[in-house]
Amino acid sequence: MTAELAARLRRVEDRQELTELILLYFHVMDERELDALPAIFTQDAHLGSGDGVFDATGLDAITQTYRGRFDALGATFHYSHGLIVEFDETDPDTATGTSTGHAEVVRHGTPMIVALRYRDRFRRTPGGWRIADRVMSYFYYTPADRYVQVMGAGARNLAYGDPRPADWPQVLTGGDLSWLRSLAGRRVPMPAPHPESKGQPHAHS
């Protein structure tokens, strides 16, 4: 086997392992198996959220964060919609990833549905790939019986009772889309954003 072929095969194996890591995280969340978190996160990992509620550094702090979250939750079911991985061209043991998913949860006795996006930084450890940094964000977090009403609003995050702004689509809030342009630009050259657009959708005639 040539060195080039071995490197390409390793990348295929890395992508598969990272995909399974994302799925393992969901199973660990649903079963509240906190003892398995060392198989998910590095010891010095950071966990954050777009709404600023999560901000924990280190495996012990992350464990306590999830323990507190689980105190408010009943049964949950998380499911993945896929993962896009970018490997660091200068370091074969680091990568970044973007994934989306949904969750069905019971929070404080109320059935709720959640649309999630995860922005991750991964690191290869002696035990395999782990999440070194994770920021989760929400398209909505709503009681199931209010889905139709909430979908038409800008404040679609009702996780904490009071309506809070949704984290995405960022194009509707003038957010930074450089991460998406980076992902797409690796596959097809993209023009520079129009200086007057500021992340807003264009009107077409």
CSV table of C-alpha atoms in Angstrom, one decimal:
chain,number,residue,atom,x,y,z
A,1,MET,CA,0.0,0.0,0.0
A,2,THR,CA,1.4,3.4,-1.0
A,3,ALA,CA,1.7,6.2,1.6
A,4,GLU,CA,-0.9,8.2,-0.3
A,5,LEU,CA,-3.4,5.4,-0.2
A,6,ALA,CA,-2.7,4.7,3.5
A,7,ALA,CA,-3.4,8.4,4.3
A,8,ARG,CA,-6.7,8.4,2.3
A,9,LEU,CA,-7.8,5.2,4.1
A,10,ARG,CA,-7.0,6.7,7.4
A,11,ARG,CA,-9.2,9.7,6.6
A,12,VAL,CA,-12.0,7.4,5.7
A,13,GLU,CA,-11.6,5.6,9.1
A,14,ASP,CA,-11.4,9.0,10.9
A,15,ARG,CA,-14.6,10.2,9.3
A,16,GLN,CA,-16.4,7.0,10.3
A,17,GLU,CA,-15.1,7.2,13.9
A,18,LEU,CA,-16.2,10.8,14.2
A,19,THR,CA,-19.6,10.0,12.8
A,20,GLU,CA,-20.0,7.3,15.4
A,21,LEU,CA,-18.7,9.7,18.1
A,22,ILE,CA,-21.6,12.0,17.4
A,23,LEU,CA,-24.1,9.1,17.6
A,24,LEU,CA,-22.5,7.9,20.8
A,25,TYR,CA,-23.0,11.3,22.3
A,26,PHE,CA,-26.7,11.1,21.6
A,27,HIS,CA,-27.0,7.7,23.2
A,28,VAL,CA,-25.1,8.9,26.3
A,29,MET,CA,-27.4,11.9,26.6
A,30,ASP,CA,-30.6,9.8,26.3
A,31,GLU,CA,-29.4,7.2,28.9
A,32,ARG,CA,-27.7,9.8,31.2
A,33,GLU,CA,-24.6,7.7,31.3
A,34,LEU,CA,-22.3,10.4,32.6
A,35,ASP,CA,-19.5,7.9,33.4
A,36,ALA,CA,-19.2,7.5,29.6
A,37,LEU,CA,-18.4,11.2,29.1
A,38,PRO,CA,-14.6,10.5,29.0
A,39,ALA,CA,-15.3,8.6,25.8
A,40,ILE,CA,-16.9,11.7,24.3
A,41,PHE,CA,-14.9,14.7,25.5
A,42,THR,CA,-11.2,15.5,26.2
A,43,GLN,CA,-10.2,16.2,29.8
A,44,ASP,CA,-9.8,19.9,29.0
A,45,ALA,CA,-12.8,20.2,26.7
A,46,HIS,CA,-15.1,23.3,26.5
A,47,LEU,CA,-18.9,23.1,26.3
A,48,GLY,CA,-20.8,26.2,25.2
A,49,SER,CA,-24.1,27.2,23.7
A,50,GLY,CA,-25.3,29.9,21.4
A,51,ASP,CA,-27.7,31.3,24.0
A,52,GLY,CA,-24.8,31.5,26.6
A,53,VAL,CA,-26.4,29.2,29.1
A,54,PHE,CA,-23.7,26.5,28.7
A,55,ASP,CA,-20.1,27.6,29.4
A,56,ALA,CA,-18.1,24.8,31.1
A,57,THR,CA,-14.4,24.0,30.7
A,58,GLY,CA,-12.9,20.7,31.8
A,59,LEU,CA,-14.5,17.3,32.0
A,60,ASP,CA,-15.6,17.7,35.6
A,61,ALA,CA,-17.4,21.0,34.9
A,62,ILE,CA,-19.0,19.5,31.8
A,63,THR,CA,-20.3,16.5,33.8
A,64,GLN,CA,-21.8,18.9,36.4
A,65,THR,CA,-23.4,20.9,33.6
A,66,TYR,CA,-25.1,17.9,32.2
A,67,ARG,CA,-26.1,16.7,35.6
A,68,GLY,CA,-27.9,19.9,36.2
A,69,ARG,CA,-29.6,19.8,32.8
A,70,PHE,CA,-30.7,16.2,33.4
A,71,ASP,CA,-32.4,17.3,36.7
A,72,ALA,CA,-34.9,19.3,34.6
A,73,LEU,CA,-35.4,16.6,31.9
A,74,GLY,CA,-37.6,13.5,31.7
A,75,ALA,CA,-37.3,11.0,28.8
A,76,THR,CA,-35.3,12.3,25.7
A,77,PHE,CA,-34.6,11.0,22.2
A,78,HIS,CA,-31.8,12.6,20.2
A,79,TYR,CA,-31.2,11.8,16.5
A,80,SER,CA,-28.6,13.0,14.1
A,81,HIS,CA,-28.9,14.4,10.6
A,82,GLY,CA,-25.3,14.0,9.7
A,83,LEU,CA,-21.8,15.5,10.1
A,84,ILE,CA,-19.5,17.5,7.9
A,85,VAL,CA,-15.8,17.2,8.9
A,86,GLU,CA,-12.9,19.4,8.0
A,87,PHE,CA,-9.4,18.0,8.8
A,88,ASP,CA,-6.6,20.3,9.7
A,89,GLU,CA,-4.1,20.1,6.9
A,90,THR,CA,-1.2,20.9,9.2
A,91,ASP,CA,-2.2,18.6,12.0
A,92,PRO,CA,-3.6,15.1,11.3
A,93,ASP,CA,-4.9,14.8,14.8
A,94,THR,CA,-7.3,17.7,14.9
A,95,ALA,CA,-10.5,18.5,12.9
A,96,THR,CA,-13.6,20.6,13.1
A,97,GLY,CA,-17.1,19.5,12.4
A,98,THR,CA,-20.6,20.8,11.9
A,99,SER,CA,-23.6,18.6,12.6
A,100,THR,CA,-27.4,19.0,13.0
A,101,GLY,CA,-30.0,17.0,14.9
A,102,HIS,CA,-33.3,16.9,16.6
A,103,ALA,CA,-34.4,16.0,20.1
A,104,GLU,CA,-37.7,15.0,21.6
A,105,VAL,CA,-37.6,15.8,25.3
A,106,VAL,CA,-39.7,16.2,28.4
A,107,ARG,CA,-38.6,19.3,30.2
A,108,HIS,CA,-40.2,20.1,33.6
A,109,GLY,CA,-43.0,17.8,32.7
A,110,THR,CA,-43.7,19.4,29.3
A,111,PRO,CA,-43.1,17.5,26.0
A,112,MET,CA,-40.8,19.6,23.8
A,113,ILE,CA,-39.1,19.4,20.5
A,114,VAL,CA,-35.7,20.8,19.7
A,115,ALA,CA,-33.7,21.5,16.5
A,116,LEU,CA,-30.0,21.5,17.1
A,117,ARG,CA,-26.7,22.5,15.5
A,118,TYR,CA,-23.3,21.6,16.9
A,119,ARG,CA,-20.0,23.2,16.0
A,120,ASP,CA,-17.2,21.0,17.2
A,121,ARG,CA,-13.5,20.9,17.4
A,122,PHE,CA,-12.1,17.3,17.6
A,123,ARG,CA,-8.8,16.0,18.8
A,124,ARG,CA,-7.3,12.6,18.4
A,125,THR,CA,-6.2,11.1,21.8
A,126,PRO,CA,-4.5,7.8,22.6
A,127,GLY,CA,-8.1,6.5,23.2
A,128,GLY,CA,-9.4,7.8,19.8
A,129,TRP,CA,-11.1,10.9,18.6
A,130,ARG,CA,-12.8,13.1,21.3
A,131,ILE,CA,-14.6,16.5,21.3
A,132,ALA,CA,-12.3,19.2,22.5
A,133,ASP,CA,-14.8,22.1,22.0
A,134,ARG,CA,-18.5,22.0,21.4
A,135,VAL,CA,-20.9,24.9,20.9
A,136,MET,CA,-24.6,23.9,20.5
A,137,SER,CA,-27.2,26.2,19.1
A,138,TYR,CA,-31.0,26.1,18.5
A,139,PHE,CA,-33.3,26.7,15.6
A,140,TYR,CA,-36.1,26.2,18.0
A,141,TYR,CA,-36.8,24.7,21.4
A,142,THR,CA,-40.5,24.7,21.9
A,143,PRO,CA,-43.4,22.8,23.6
A,144,ALA,CA,-44.6,20.3,21.1
A,145,ASP,CA,-48.2,21.7,21.1
A,146,ARG,CA,-46.8,25.2,20.2
A,147,TYR,CA,-44.7,24.2,17.2
A,148,VAL,CA,-46.9,25.8,14.6
A,149,GLN,CA,-47.1,29.1,16.5
A,150,VAL,CA,-43.4,29.3,17.4
A,151,MET,CA,-42.2,28.5,13.9
A,152,GLY,CA,-43.4,31.9,12.7
A,153,ALA,CA,-41.6,33.8,15.4
A,154,GLY,CA,-38.1,35.1,15.7
A,155,ALA,CA,-37.9,34.1,19.4
A,156,ARG,CA,-38.1,30.4,19.0
A,157,ASN,CA,-36.1,29.3,22.0
A,158,LEU,CA,-38.6,28.6,24.8
A,159,ALA,CA,-36.4,26.2,26.8
A,160,TYR,CA,-36.5,28.5,29.8
A,161,GLY,CA,-40.1,29.7,29.7
A,162,ASP,CA,-39.5,33.2,28.3
A,163,PRO,CA,-39.1,33.4,24.5
A,164,ARG,CA,-35.5,34.0,23.5
A,165,PRO,CA,-34.1,34.6,20.0
A,166,ALA,CA,-33.3,31.6,17.9
A,167,ASP,CA,-29.6,31.1,17.1
A,168,TRP,CA,-30.1,30.4,13.4
A,169,PRO,CA,-30.5,30.8,10.4
A,170,GLN,CA,-27.8,33.4,10.9
A,171,VAL,CA,-28.6,35.0,7.5
A,172,LEU,CA,-31.8,36.4,9.0
A,173,THR,CA,-29.9,38.1,11.9
A,174,GLY,CA,-26.8,39.4,10.2
A,175,GLY,CA,-24.7,36.7,11.8
A,176,ASP,CA,-21.2,35.6,10.8
A,177,LEU,CA,-21.4,33.1,8.0
A,178,SER,CA,-17.6,32.7,7.5
A,179,TRP,CA,-17.7,29.2,8.9
A,180,LEU,CA,-20.2,28.2,6.1
A,181,ARG,CA,-18.3,29.9,3.4
A,182,SER,CA,-15.2,27.9,4.6
A,183,LEU,CA,-17.0,24.6,4.3
A,184,ALA,CA,-18.5,25.4,0.9
A,185,GLY,CA,-15.3,27.0,-0.4
A,186,ARG,CA,-13.4,23.8,0.0
A,187,ARG,CA,-15.7,22.2,-2.5
A,188,VAL,CA,-16.3,25.1,-5.0
A,189,PRO,CA,-14.8,28.6,-5.2
A,190,MET,CA,-17.3,31.2,-3.8
A,191,PRO,CA,-17.3,34.9,-4.5
A,192,ALA,CA,-16.6,37.4,-1.8
A,193,PRO,CA,-19.7,38.6,0.0
A,194,HIS,CA,-21.2,41.8,-1.2
A,195,PRO,CA,-20.1,44.6,1.1
A,196,GLU,CA,-23.6,45.9,1.6
A,197,SER,CA,-25.2,42.4,2.2
A,198,LYS,CA,-24.1,42.0,5.9
A,199,GLY,CA,-25.4,38.5,5.9
A,200,GLN,CA,-28.9,39.5,4.7
A,201,PRO,CA,-30.7,37.6,1.9
A,202,HIS,CA,-30.5,39.3,-1.5
A,203,ALA,CA,-33.7,40.4,-3.4
A,204,HIS,CA,-33.8,39.0,-6.9
A,205,SER,CA,-35.7,40.6,-9.8
